[in-house]
Short mmCIF file of C-alpha atoms in Angstrom, two decimals:
data_model
loop_
_atom_site.label_atom_id
_atom_site.label_comp_id
_atom_site.label_asym_id
_atom_site.label_seq_id
_atom_site.Cartn_x
_atom_site.Cartn_y
_atom_site.Cartn_z
CA UNK K 8 -138.84 -108.45 18.08
CA UNK K 9 -139.46 -112.01 17.06
CA UNK K 10 -138.98 -114.41 14.17
CA UNK K 11 -140.34 -117.82 13.35
CA UNK K 12 -137.96 -120.01 11.38
CA UNK K 13 -140.70 -120.99 8.92
CA UNK K 14 -143.51 -118.86 7.53
CA UNK K 15 -146.14 -118.17 10.18
CA UNK K 16 -149.27 -120.34 9.98
CA UNK K 17 -152.72 -118.96 9.95
CA UNK K 18 -154.16 -118.68 13.43
CA UNK K 19 -156.91 -121.15 13.95
CA UNK K 20 -160.27 -120.18 15.54
CA UNK K 21 -160.13 -120.10 19.28
CA UNK K 22 -156.38 -120.08 19.47
CA UNK K 23 -154.97 -117.44 21.86
CA UNK K 24 -153.23 -114.58 20.17
CA UNK K 25 -149.60 -114.05 21.12
CA UNK K 26 -148.81 -111.18 23.55
CA UNK K 27 -147.82 -108.04 21.82
CA UNK K 28 -144.05 -107.51 22.16
CA UNK K 29 -143.22 -104.69 24.53
CA UNK K 30 -140.05 -102.74 24.03
CA UNK K 31 -137.80 -104.40 26.66
CA UNK K 32 -135.75 -101.32 27.56
CA UNK K 33 -138.89 -99.64 28.93
CA UNK K 34 -139.68 -102.43 31.34
CA UNK K 35 -136.87 -102.40 33.86
CA UNK K 36 -134.19 -100.02 34.98
CA UNK K 37 -130.93 -101.64 36.22
CA UNK K 38 -130.35 -98.78 38.61
CA UNK K 39 -133.81 -99.17 40.15
CA UNK K 40 -133.46 -102.90 40.58
CA UNK K 41 -129.97 -102.54 42.08
CA UNK K 42 -131.26 -100.00 44.59
CA UNK K 43 -133.91 -102.49 45.81
CA UNK K 44 -131.46 -105.39 46.33
CA UNK K 45 -128.20 -103.63 47.25
CA UNK K 46 -128.39 -104.35 51.00
CA UNK K 47 -126.62 -107.70 50.57
CA UNK K 48 -123.74 -106.32 48.39
CA UNK K 49 -120.58 -105.15 50.18
CA UNK K 50 -118.91 -102.64 48.06
CA UNK K 51 -116.94 -99.53 49.14
CA UNK K 52 -115.34 -98.54 45.88
CA UNK K 53 -116.63 -95.88 43.52
CA UNK K 54 -115.53 -98.00 40.54
CA UNK K 55 -118.27 -99.39 38.33
CA UNK K 56 -118.56 -101.57 35.29
CA UNK K 57 -121.18 -101.07 32.59
CA UNK K 58 -123.39 -104.13 31.98
CA UNK K 59 -125.27 -104.46 28.65
CA UNK K 60 -128.59 -106.22 28.38
CA UNK K 61 -128.61 -108.85 25.59
CA UNK K 62 -132.21 -107.77 24.79
CA UNK K 63 -130.96 -104.47 23.41
CA UNK K 64 -127.20 -104.45 23.46
CA UNK K 65 -127.41 -101.19 25.45
CA UNK K 66 -125.96 -100.46 28.88
CA UNK K 67 -128.76 -100.97 31.38
CA UNK K 68 -126.66 -101.03 34.58
CA UNK K 69 -123.54 -99.53 36.11
CA UNK K 70 -122.43 -102.15 38.60
CA UNK K 71 -120.25 -101.15 41.60
CA UNK K 72 -117.09 -103.23 42.17
CA UNK K 73 -115.85 -104.66 45.41
CA UNK K 74 -112.24 -104.60 46.58
CA UNK K 75 -110.18 -107.25 48.35
CA UNK K 76 -110.82 -105.26 51.51
CA UNK K 77 -114.48 -105.50 50.95
CA UNK K 78 -114.19 -109.24 50.64
CA UNK K 79 -112.41 -109.36 53.99
CA UNK K 80 -115.09 -107.22 55.63
CA UNK K 81 -117.81 -109.39 54.13
CA UNK K 82 -116.20 -112.57 55.40
CA UNK K 83 -115.87 -111.14 58.99
CA UNK K 84 -119.58 -110.14 58.99
CA UNK K 85 -120.66 -113.53 57.66
CA UNK K 86 -118.55 -115.45 60.14
CA UNK K 87 -120.07 -113.57 63.05
CA UNK K 88 -123.51 -114.40 61.78
CA UNK K 89 -122.61 -118.00 61.19
CA UNK K 90 -121.81 -118.80 64.76
CA UNK K 91 -125.36 -117.92 65.94
CA UNK K 92 -126.97 -119.59 62.93
CA UNK K 93 -125.14 -122.80 63.41
CA UNK K 94 -126.35 -122.98 66.99
CA UNK K 95 -129.89 -122.82 65.98
CA UNK K 96 -131.86 -126.13 65.76
CA UNK K 97 -132.06 -127.53 62.33
CA UNK K 98 -135.84 -127.31 62.20
CA UNK K 99 -135.51 -123.56 62.56
CA UNK K 100 -133.17 -123.45 59.59
CA UNK K 101 -135.36 -125.54 57.40
CA UNK K 102 -138.31 -123.39 58.22
CA UNK K 103 -136.51 -120.54 56.33
CA UNK K 104 -136.20 -122.80 53.26
CA UNK K 105 -139.96 -123.65 53.42
CA UNK K 106 -140.76 -119.92 53.44
CA UNK K 107 -138.40 -119.31 50.58
CA UNK K 108 -140.14 -122.01 48.54
CA UNK K 109 -143.39 -120.12 48.90
CA UNK K 110 -141.98 -116.64 48.25
CA UNK K 111 -140.09 -117.52 45.14
CA UNK K 112 -143.18 -119.03 43.57
CA UNK K 113 -145.18 -115.92 44.60
CA UNK K 114 -142.60 -113.65 42.98
CA UNK K 115 -141.85 -115.76 39.92
CA UNK K 116 -142.76 -113.14 37.39
CA UNK K 117 -140.67 -110.51 39.07
CA UNK K 118 -137.46 -112.50 39.00
CA UNK K 119 -138.15 -113.66 35.46
CA UNK K 120 -138.03 -110.03 34.37
CA UNK K 121 -134.65 -109.49 35.98
CA UNK K 122 -133.25 -112.83 34.50
CA UNK K 123 -134.53 -111.83 31.10
CA UNK K 124 -132.89 -108.42 31.22
CA UNK K 125 -129.57 -109.84 32.31
CA UNK K 126 -129.35 -112.96 30.15
CA UNK K 127 -131.69 -112.48 27.21
CA UNK K 128 -133.03 -116.04 27.63
CA UNK K 129 -136.58 -116.98 26.67
CA UNK K 130 -139.02 -116.46 29.55
CA UNK K 131 -139.85 -120.21 29.61
CA UNK K 132 -136.20 -120.84 30.48
CA UNK K 133 -136.30 -118.14 33.14
CA UNK K 134 -139.26 -119.77 34.77
CA UNK K 135 -137.39 -123.03 34.78
CA UNK K 136 -134.83 -121.39 36.98
CA UNK K 137 -137.60 -120.29 39.41
CA UNK K 138 -138.99 -123.78 39.44
CA UNK K 139 -135.61 -125.36 40.17
CA UNK K 140 -134.83 -123.12 43.10
CA UNK K 141 -138.29 -123.77 44.61
CA UNK K 142 -137.76 -127.52 44.21
CA UNK K 143 -134.31 -127.34 45.83
CA UNK K 144 -135.58 -125.30 48.80
CA UNK K 145 -138.46 -127.74 49.43
CA UNK K 146 -136.30 -130.78 48.94
CA UNK K 147 -133.68 -129.77 51.47
CA UNK K 148 -136.30 -128.44 53.85
CA UNK K 149 -137.76 -131.85 53.97
CA UNK K 150 -134.60 -133.96 53.79
CA UNK K 151 -131.86 -131.94 55.53
CA UNK K 152 -132.41 -133.78 58.79
CA UNK K 153 -132.10 -137.14 57.13
CA UNK K 154 -128.78 -136.14 55.38
CA UNK K 155 -127.17 -134.30 58.18
CA UNK K 156 -127.68 -136.90 60.86
CA UNK K 157 -126.39 -137.67 63.39
CA UNK K 158 -125.95 -141.18 62.06
CA UNK K 159 -125.23 -144.28 64.04
CA UNK K 160 -122.21 -146.18 62.69
CA UNK K 161 -121.07 -149.73 63.31
CA UNK K 162 -118.51 -149.87 66.04
CA UNK K 163 -115.27 -151.78 66.01
CA UNK K 164 -116.32 -153.52 69.24
CA UNK K 165 -120.02 -154.48 69.09
CA UNK K 166 -122.05 -153.93 72.26
CA UNK K 167 -118.99 -152.25 73.98
CA UNK K 168 -118.69 -149.27 71.61
CA UNK K 169 -121.37 -146.79 70.54
CA UNK K 170 -120.29 -144.67 67.52
CA UNK K 171 -122.09 -141.66 65.88
CA UNK K 172 -121.14 -139.55 62.88
CA UNK K 173 -122.00 -135.92 63.11
CA UNK K 174 -122.12 -133.35 60.24
CA UNK K 175 -120.39 -130.12 61.30
CA UNK K 176 -120.59 -126.99 59.14
CA UNK K 177 -117.44 -125.87 57.35
CA UNK K 178 -117.98 -122.30 58.43
CA UNK K 179 -117.76 -119.84 55.62
CA UNK K 180 -118.54 -121.10 52.06
CA UNK K 181 -117.32 -119.01 49.12
CA UNK K 182 -119.22 -119.33 45.90
CA UNK K 183 -118.22 -118.24 42.41
CA UNK K 184 -121.17 -118.56 40.02
CA UNK K 185 -121.58 -118.01 36.23
CA UNK K 186 -123.91 -116.01 34.09
CA UNK K 187 -125.90 -118.70 32.34
CA UNK K 188 -128.27 -119.65 35.26
CA UNK K 189 -127.93 -116.65 37.57
CA UNK K 190 -130.69 -117.62 40.03
CA UNK K 191 -130.57 -121.39 40.01
CA UNK K 192 -126.86 -121.90 40.67
CA UNK K 193 -126.15 -119.31 43.38
CA UNK K 194 -129.41 -119.66 45.32
CA UNK K 195 -129.77 -123.47 45.03
CA UNK K 196 -126.22 -124.19 46.15
CA UNK K 197 -126.52 -121.60 48.90
CA UNK K 198 -129.76 -123.25 50.25
CA UNK K 199 -127.77 -126.43 50.89
CA UNK K 200 -124.83 -124.65 52.44
CA UNK K 201 -127.01 -122.51 54.63
CA UNK K 202 -129.15 -125.34 55.91
CA UNK K 203 -125.95 -127.27 56.79
CA UNK K 204 -125.10 -124.39 59.15
CA UNK K 205 -122.73 -122.25 57.09
CA UNK K 206 -122.53 -118.69 56.06
CA UNK K 207 -122.22 -117.87 52.31
CA UNK K 208 -120.29 -115.18 50.44
CA UNK K 209 -120.99 -115.23 46.75
CA UNK K 210 -119.23 -113.62 43.78
CA UNK K 211 -121.75 -113.74 40.95
CA UNK K 212 -120.78 -113.08 37.36
CA UNK K 213 -120.79 -109.32 36.59
CA UNK K 214 -123.33 -109.76 33.81
CA UNK K 215 -125.94 -111.32 36.08
CA UNK K 216 -125.33 -109.94 39.52
CA UNK K 217 -128.85 -108.64 40.12
CA UNK K 218 -130.57 -112.03 39.83
CA UNK K 219 -128.27 -113.39 42.63
CA UNK K 220 -128.88 -110.31 44.77
CA UNK K 221 -132.62 -110.64 44.31
CA UNK K 222 -132.36 -114.19 45.52
CA UNK K 223 -130.43 -113.20 48.62
CA UNK K 224 -132.96 -110.53 49.46
CA UNK K 225 -135.79 -113.03 49.16
CA UNK K 226 -133.97 -115.38 51.52
CA UNK K 227 -133.59 -112.59 54.02
CA UNK K 228 -137.36 -111.92 53.68
CA UNK K 229 -137.92 -115.64 54.40
CA UNK K 230 -136.11 -115.24 57.76
CA UNK K 231 -132.41 -115.65 56.98
CA UNK K 232 -130.18 -113.39 59.11
CA UNK K 233 -129.00 -110.41 57.00
CA UNK K 234 -125.21 -111.01 57.31
CA UNK K 235 -125.36 -114.74 56.71
CA UNK K 236 -125.65 -114.55 52.91
CA UNK K 237 -123.72 -111.69 51.35
CA UNK K 238 -122.31 -110.84 47.93
CA UNK K 239 -119.24 -109.15 46.47
CA UNK K 240 -118.67 -108.09 42.85
CA UNK K 241 -115.65 -107.57 40.76
CA UNK K 242 -113.04 -109.08 38.52
CA UNK K 243 -112.09 -112.53 39.78
CA UNK K 244 -108.44 -111.72 39.01
CA UNK K 245 -108.66 -108.91 41.60
CA UNK K 246 -110.87 -110.35 44.33
CA UNK K 247 -110.84 -114.11 43.63
CA UNK K 248 -107.73 -114.82 45.74
CA UNK K 249 -109.16 -112.86 48.68
CA UNK K 250 -112.42 -114.80 48.49
CA UNK K 251 -110.63 -118.20 48.42
CA UNK K 252 -108.30 -117.10 51.25
CA UNK K 253 -111.30 -116.09 53.51
CA UNK K 254 -113.33 -119.29 52.76
CA UNK K 255 -113.37 -122.65 54.41
CA UNK K 256 -114.82 -124.29 51.30
CA UNK K 257 -115.35 -123.06 47.76
CA UNK K 258 -118.17 -123.98 45.40
CA UNK K 259 -117.43 -123.06 41.83
CA UNK K 260 -119.45 -123.34 38.66
CA UNK K 261 -117.93 -122.32 35.29
CA UNK K 262 -115.36 -123.29 32.73
CA UNK K 263 -112.97 -126.20 33.12
CA UNK K 264 -110.01 -123.85 32.66
CA UNK K 265 -111.02 -121.59 35.55
CA UNK K 266 -112.19 -124.42 37.69
CA UNK K 267 -108.77 -125.95 37.48
CA UNK K 268 -107.27 -122.70 38.76
CA UNK K 269 -109.81 -122.50 41.57
CA UNK K 270 -109.09 -126.13 42.65
CA UNK K 271 -105.35 -125.46 42.60
CA UNK K 272 -105.69 -122.43 44.88
CA UNK K 273 -107.96 -124.31 47.30
CA UNK K 274 -105.46 -127.27 47.35
CA UNK K 275 -102.76 -124.81 48.44
CA UNK K 276 -104.83 -123.92 51.48
CA UNK K 277 -105.91 -127.50 52.07
CA UNK K 278 -109.62 -126.61 51.83
CA UNK K 279 -112.21 -128.44 49.91
CA UNK K 280 -113.99 -127.42 46.79
CA UNK K 281 -116.58 -128.54 44.36
CA UNK K 282 -116.65 -127.58 40.73
CA UNK K 283 -119.23 -128.11 38.10
CA UNK K 284 -117.44 -127.49 34.83
CA UNK K 285 -117.88 -127.94 31.08
CA UNK K 286 -119.60 -130.53 29.00
CA UNK K 287 -119.65 -131.74 25.37
CA UNK K 288 -122.73 -133.87 25.97
CA UNK K 289 -123.72 -136.77 23.79
CA UNK K 290 -127.12 -138.17 22.83
CA UNK K 291 -127.43 -141.62 21.31
CA UNK K 292 -130.43 -142.59 19.14
CA UNK K 293 -130.79 -146.37 18.81
CA UNK K 294 -132.60 -147.95 15.91
CA UNK K 295 -135.70 -148.79 18.03
CA UNK K 296 -135.95 -145.26 19.56
CA UNK K 297 -139.18 -143.32 19.56
CA UNK K 298 -137.89 -140.97 16.86
CA UNK K 299 -140.60 -138.28 17.11
CA UNK K 300 -140.15 -137.91 20.84
CA UNK K 301 -136.39 -137.98 20.44
CA UNK K 302 -136.45 -135.21 17.82
CA UNK K 303 -138.82 -133.09 19.86
CA UNK K 304 -136.64 -133.43 22.95
CA UNK K 305 -133.88 -131.41 21.47
CA UNK K 306 -135.93 -128.21 21.97
CA UNK K 307 -135.30 -128.69 25.67
CA UNK K 308 -132.09 -130.70 25.75
CA UNK K 309 -130.08 -128.66 23.18
CA UNK K 310 -131.68 -125.27 22.90
CA UNK K 311 -132.78 -124.40 26.47
CA UNK K 312 -131.25 -120.97 27.16
CA UNK K 313 -130.03 -120.88 23.55
CA UNK K 314 -127.83 -123.86 24.28
CA UNK K 315 -125.91 -122.05 27.04
CA UNK K 316 -126.18 -124.83 29.58
CA UNK K 317 -123.43 -127.08 30.79
CA UNK K 318 -125.74 -130.06 30.38
CA UNK K 319 -126.97 -129.21 26.87
CA UNK K 320 -126.72 -131.91 24.19
CA UNK K 321 -124.20 -131.00 21.47
CA UNK K 322 -123.36 -134.35 19.88
CA UNK K 323 -126.07 -136.70 18.50
CA UNK K 324 -125.05 -140.18 17.47
CA UNK K 325 -127.80 -141.80 15.36
CA UNK K 326 -127.90 -145.39 14.13
CA UNK K 327 -127.52 -145.40 10.40
CA UNK K 328 -130.74 -147.33 9.87
CA UNK K 329 -132.78 -144.36 11.20
CA UNK K 330 -130.36 -141.54 10.46
CA UNK K 331 -132.24 -139.97 7.58
CA UNK K 332 -135.59 -140.24 9.28
CA UNK K 333 -134.29 -138.68 12.56
CA UNK K 334 -132.57 -135.94 10.59
CA UNK K 335 -135.84 -135.04 8.89
CA UNK K 336 -137.75 -134.98 12.08
CA UNK K 337 -135.11 -132.93 13.84
CA UNK K 338 -135.16 -130.36 11.02
CA UNK K 339 -138.90 -130.13 11.29
CA UNK K 340 -138.73 -129.56 15.07
CA UNK K 341 -136.08 -126.81 14.72
CA UNK K 342 -137.90 -125.12 11.90
CA UNK K 343 -141.00 -124.77 14.14
CA UNK K 344 -139.18 -122.84 16.80
CA UNK K 345 -139.86 -119.12 17.38
CA UNK K 346 -136.97 -116.81 18.07
CA UNK K 347 -137.24 -113.54 19.95
CA UNK K 348 -136.24 -111.23 22.77
CA UNK K 349 -138.42 -109.67 25.28
CA UNK K 350 -139.91 -110.18 28.74
CA UNK K 351 -142.98 -112.24 27.72
CA UNK K 352 -143.79 -115.95 26.93
CA UNK K 353 -144.06 -115.69 23.12
CA UNK K 354 -140.70 -117.18 22.24
CA UNK K 355 -139.13 -120.65 22.32
CA UNK K 356 -135.44 -119.54 21.94
CA UNK K 357 -133.89 -116.25 23.15
CA UNK K 358 -130.56 -114.59 22.87
CA UNK K 359 -126.99 -115.47 23.53
CA UNK K 360 -125.53 -113.63 26.47
CA UNK K 361 -122.93 -111.38 24.75
CA UNK K 362 -120.86 -110.52 21.76
CA UNK K 363 -118.08 -112.79 23.00
CA UNK K 364 -120.33 -115.71 23.19
CA UNK K 365 -121.77 -115.00 19.74
CA UNK K 366 -118.27 -114.92 18.26
CA UNK K 367 -117.45 -118.26 19.86
CA UNK K 368 -120.52 -119.88 18.31
CA UNK K 369 -119.81 -118.42 14.94
CA UNK K 370 -116.18 -119.41 15.08
CA UNK K 371 -117.08 -123.11 15.72
CA UNK K 372 -119.73 -123.01 13.02
CA UNK K 373 -117.51 -121.25 10.38
CA UNK K 374 -114.63 -123.67 11.14
CA UNK K 375 -116.93 -126.68 10.57
CA UNK K 376 -118.47 -125.35 7.38
CA UNK K 377 -115.02 -124.39 5.98
CA UNK K 378 -113.81 -127.95 6.57
CA UNK K 379 -116.84 -129.52 4.77
CA UNK K 380 -119.68 -129.77 7.30
CA UNK K 381 -123.22 -129.19 6.08
CA UNK K 382 -125.76 -126.85 7.70
CA UNK K 383 -129.24 -128.24 7.33
CA UNK K 384 -131.08 -125.67 9.55
CA UNK K 385 -130.19 -122.36 10.92
CA UNK K 386 -126.56 -121.09 10.96
CA UNK K 387 -127.24 -117.45 10.91
CA UNK K 388 -126.77 -114.51 13.29
CA UNK K 389 -129.99 -112.60 13.55
CA UNK K 390 -129.27 -108.97 14.52
CA UNK K 391 -132.72 -108.11 13.07
CA UNK K 392 -134.18 -109.91 16.10
CA UNK K 393 -131.62 -109.03 18.83
CA UNK K 394 -127.92 -108.06 18.91
CA UNK K 395 -126.74 -111.60 19.96
CA UNK K 396 -129.52 -113.80 18.64
CA UNK K 397 -128.28 -116.92 16.75
CA UNK K 398 -130.56 -119.37 15.07
CA UNK K 399 -130.81 -122.96 16.38
CA UNK K 400 -128.53 -124.88 14.02
CA UNK K 401 -128.18 -128.50 12.91
CA UNK K 402 -125.19 -129.83 11.00
CA UNK K 403 -123.97 -133.10 9.55
CA UNK K 404 -120.54 -134.00 8.18
CA UNK K 405 -118.69 -132.88 11.31
CA UNK K 406 -115.45 -134.77 11.90
CA UNK K 407 -112.66 -134.93 14.53
CA UNK K 408 -110.72 -132.08 12.93
CA UNK K 409 -113.33 -129.53 13.76
CA UNK K 410 -113.55 -127.58 17.01
CA UNK K 411 -117.29 -128.22 16.90
CA UNK K 412 -116.68 -131.89 17.42
CA UNK K 413 -114.32 -131.67 20.34
CA UNK K 414 -114.84 -128.37 22.17
CA UNK K 415 -117.80 -127.07 24.17
CA UNK K 416 -119.70 -124.67 21.92
CA UNK K 417 -122.12 -123.41 24.53
CA UNK K 418 -124.64 -122.23 21.98
CA UNK K 419 -127.64 -123.48 19.93
CA UNK K 420 -125.65 -125.74 17.72
CA UNK K 421 -125.95 -129.52 17.38
CA UNK K 422 -124.20 -131.99 15.01
CA UNK K 423 -125.56 -135.37 14.01
CA UNK K 424 -123.21 -138.32 13.39
CA UNK K 425 -124.16 -141.70 11.91
CA UNK K 426 -123.07 -144.85 13.71
CA UNK K 427 -123.40 -148.52 12.74
CA UNK K 428 -123.72 -150.18 16.24
CA UNK K 429 -124.48 -149.61 19.83
CA UNK K 430 -120.81 -150.24 20.61
CA UNK K 431 -119.67 -147.61 18.19
CA UNK K 432 -122.15 -145.09 19.68
CA UNK K 433 -120.88 -145.77 23.17
CA UNK K 434 -117.19 -145.51 22.13
CA UNK K 435 -117.77 -142.17 20.33
CA UNK K 436 -119.92 -140.78 23.09
CA UNK K 437 -117.16 -141.57 25.56
CA UNK K 438 -114.38 -140.19 23.36
CA UNK K 439 -114.33 -136.82 25.12
CA UNK K 440 -112.45 -135.05 27.84
CA UNK K 441 -115.80 -134.27 29.38
CA UNK K 442 -118.36 -136.40 31.13
CA UNK K 443 -121.21 -134.33 32.54
CA UNK K 444 -124.45 -135.44 30.94
CA UNK K 445 -125.70 -137.88 28.30
CA UNK K 446 -128.93 -139.07 26.70
CA UNK K 447 -129.88 -142.52 25.29
CA UNK K 448 -133.03 -143.07 23.30
CA UNK K 449 -134.48 -146.52 22.58
CA UNK K 450 -136.52 -149.31 24.03
CA UNK K 451 -135.61 -149.50 27.69
CA UNK K 452 -134.34 -153.00 27.55
CA UNK K 453 -131.81 -152.03 24.94
CA UNK K 454 -131.09 -148.42 26.04
CA UNK K 455 -130.37 -149.33 29.70
CA UNK K 456 -127.26 -151.37 29.12
CA UNK K 457 -125.99 -148.70 26.75
CA UNK K 458 -126.66 -146.04 29.41
CA UNK K 459 -124.64 -148.04 31.99
CA UNK K 460 -121.58 -147.81 29.69
CA UNK K 461 -121.56 -144.04 29.30
CA UNK K 462 -118.85 -142.13 31.16
CA UNK K 463 -120.91 -139.30 32.55
CA UNK K 464 -122.30 -138.21 35.92
CA UNK K 465 -125.83 -138.13 34.60
CA UNK K 466 -127.39 -140.35 31.93
CA UNK K 467 -131.02 -139.94 30.80
CA UNK K 468 -132.91 -142.70 29.10
CA UNK K 469 -135.54 -141.29 26.69
CA UNK K 470 -134.91 -137.73 28.04
CA UNK K 471 -132.33 -135.05 27.49
CA UNK K 472 -131.25 -133.82 30.92
CA UNK K 473 -134.38 -132.92 32.84
CA UNK K 474 -135.03 -136.36 34.24
CA UNK K 475 -131.78 -136.48 36.14
CA UNK K 476 -131.63 -132.84 36.92
CA UNK K 477 -135.02 -132.81 38.60
CA UNK K 478 -134.23 -135.90 40.59
CA UNK K 479 -133.13 -133.79 43.41
CA UNK K 480 -132.54 -136.79 45.77
CA UNK K 481 -129.82 -138.08 43.38
CA UNK K 482 -126.29 -136.51 43.07
CA UNK K 483 -125.48 -134.42 39.97
CA UNK K 484 -121.97 -133.77 38.81
CA UNK K 485 -119.34 -134.75 36.22
CA UNK K 486 -116.74 -137.36 35.29
CA UNK K 487 -113.32 -136.47 33.91
CA UNK K 488 -112.81 -132.78 33.27
CA UNK K 489 -116.41 -132.00 33.92
CA UNK K 490 -115.90 -131.34 37.51
CA UNK K 491 -115.33 -132.31 41.18
CA UNK K 492 -117.97 -133.19 43.73
CA UNK K 493 -121.73 -133.28 43.40
CA UNK K 494 -124.70 -131.03 43.91
CA UNK K 495 -128.23 -132.35 44.85
CA UNK K 496 -129.06 -135.20 47.16
CA UNK K 497 -127.12 -136.15 50.24
CA UNK K 498 -123.81 -135.34 48.57
CA UNK K 499 -125.03 -131.84 47.68
CA UNK K 500 -125.44 -130.81 51.24
CA UNK K 501 -122.83 -132.88 53.08
CA UNK K 502 -120.13 -131.35 50.88
CA UNK K 503 -120.54 -128.26 53.02
CA UNK K 504 -119.83 -130.17 56.23
CA UNK K 505 -117.00 -131.92 58.06
CA UNK K 506 -117.65 -135.36 59.48
CA UNK K 507 -117.02 -135.75 63.17
CA UNK K 508 -117.03 -139.17 64.79
CA UNK K 509 -117.99 -139.50 68.42
CA UNK K 510 -117.60 -142.93 70.16
CA UNK K 511 -118.71 -143.89 73.64
CA UNK K 512 -116.96 -146.91 75.27
CA UNK K 513 -118.72 -149.03 77.75
CA UNK K 514 -117.61 -151.41 80.64
CA UNK K 515 -113.97 -151.69 79.76
CA UNK K 516 -111.12 -149.88 78.10
CA UNK K 517 -109.87 -151.05 74.70
CA UNK K 518 -106.49 -152.04 76.09
CA UNK K 519 -104.70 -154.92 77.73
CA UNK K 520 -106.01 -155.72 81.26
CA UNK K 521 -103.36 -155.49 83.90
CA UNK K 522 -103.70 -159.16 84.68
CA UNK K 523 -102.93 -160.21 81.16
CA UNK K 524 -99.57 -160.34 79.37
CA UNK K 525 -98.98 -158.57 76.06
CA UNK K 526 -98.71 -162.05 74.33
CA UNK K 527 -102.00 -163.35 75.81
CA UNK K 528 -103.68 -160.06 74.84
CA UNK K 529 -102.53 -160.37 71.30
CA UNK K 530 -103.80 -163.88 71.11
CA UNK K 531 -107.12 -162.76 72.48
CA UNK K 532 -107.38 -159.95 69.91
CA UNK K 533 -106.70 -162.32 66.97
CA UNK K 534 -109.25 -164.81 68.33
CA UNK K 535 -111.89 -162.02 68.65
CA UNK K 536 -111.15 -160.83 65.11
CA UNK K 537 -111.71 -164.32 63.74
CA UNK K 538 -115.05 -164.48 65.56
CA UNK K 539 -116.16 -161.30 63.81
CA UNK K 540 -116.42 -163.20 60.53
CA UNK K 541 -119.24 -165.24 61.92
CA UNK K 542 -121.40 -162.21 62.90
CA UNK K 543 -124.07 -161.12 60.37
#
């Protein structure tokens, strides 16, 4: 099942022929996959929830549901395993991450099948998930020691005091993860938490539980203790409170509305949390931008996973001098994309995840068109290809009264807006409740000062989002209502630790000598503090 948005071109001599589409329902059985990865799932209930594959719209899995008692049992098992794990030398823990890096690359095609069945995303997007987890595992395997210390700190009394900061694991990390990147988010975040010495209990989204369970099983194969990384399933309204209650830290990825509730519950318990939330991400095209590159970049920056990515570009502000030219190039790029569903590499853009997501995208588009916006490319639901497939869509004439302008669409829809200056572009890009990701296109000398004014946690110059996302040594997260905390880099692993300061005092106590009066000691202290200004 596939469709090119323009008539197919004749195949040139020597060009490889596309793979023949294979009926996706015949390739994988959800029950068979679940049986192979169920060891890490704690679930005593007979209740199940039917899960539909976006490839067919048909039920492909009956997923067992955990209870609050299951969550408590899971937490107890994980805590018992964590004590022994935290006592292991760091080099033993990082050895597991190195093995995981190799295993996940060896099994890339296997997990791409599961991701495809659960999400309906194009296989190229599924392989991006595999690549990201491998990169994360290798990065933290190589850099965990540098980030976790111990680190020597400057002491209040030089020479007399020796001070060291230690990173101590939180204990049990609870993770609540979404459906859009079902391998990347749970496994990549868990790698950092585990190498920091913690245990992890994860509640993946019901739609995409098998991808997360597969990742856990691969980590166990790499040498991770069985009970250290476990999963529960179920409705967050029923088991979410139990998971937060049992955790020492919570890592959440999802909507801003739900993230606010999670952060509130964590605050009640005085435990920390991180939250990567929504985005309404802007792209700025300056008059000296490489227009062809910028137009082609929207394939990745706006339509990866059919636009169901918190870092996806949804608003594009184009200088009026090049607006028409960029619009034409962007239309050509979108028209060249191939839509389809299946477990092979033929397609550029796959399916939306569900009927609910399809309705959200259609509602934003219909509202914009009803209020006067113009659709230049796309705009159609394509049930002839797949039940939830929606064409990559480009609009102009979108204004502030439209939901498409202000709210996160989370689908393959972008809007172009003309601007008359760099200052106007920056002001409109920043006019949002969100601040997760942004993109600026232009000559570096001009684009850089523009990028420095954008209110977002990640800003890419002459790229969409991949440049910052793949810079694993740099923190990634959001401003404003796009989240709390950071993943990646030092911040991405130390968020799962407590800082403990240990100081050793030499020669004398930090107190008044018995032979000195309180007044003389105060004078001595003030004199010493003045001398500190002269030290380098």
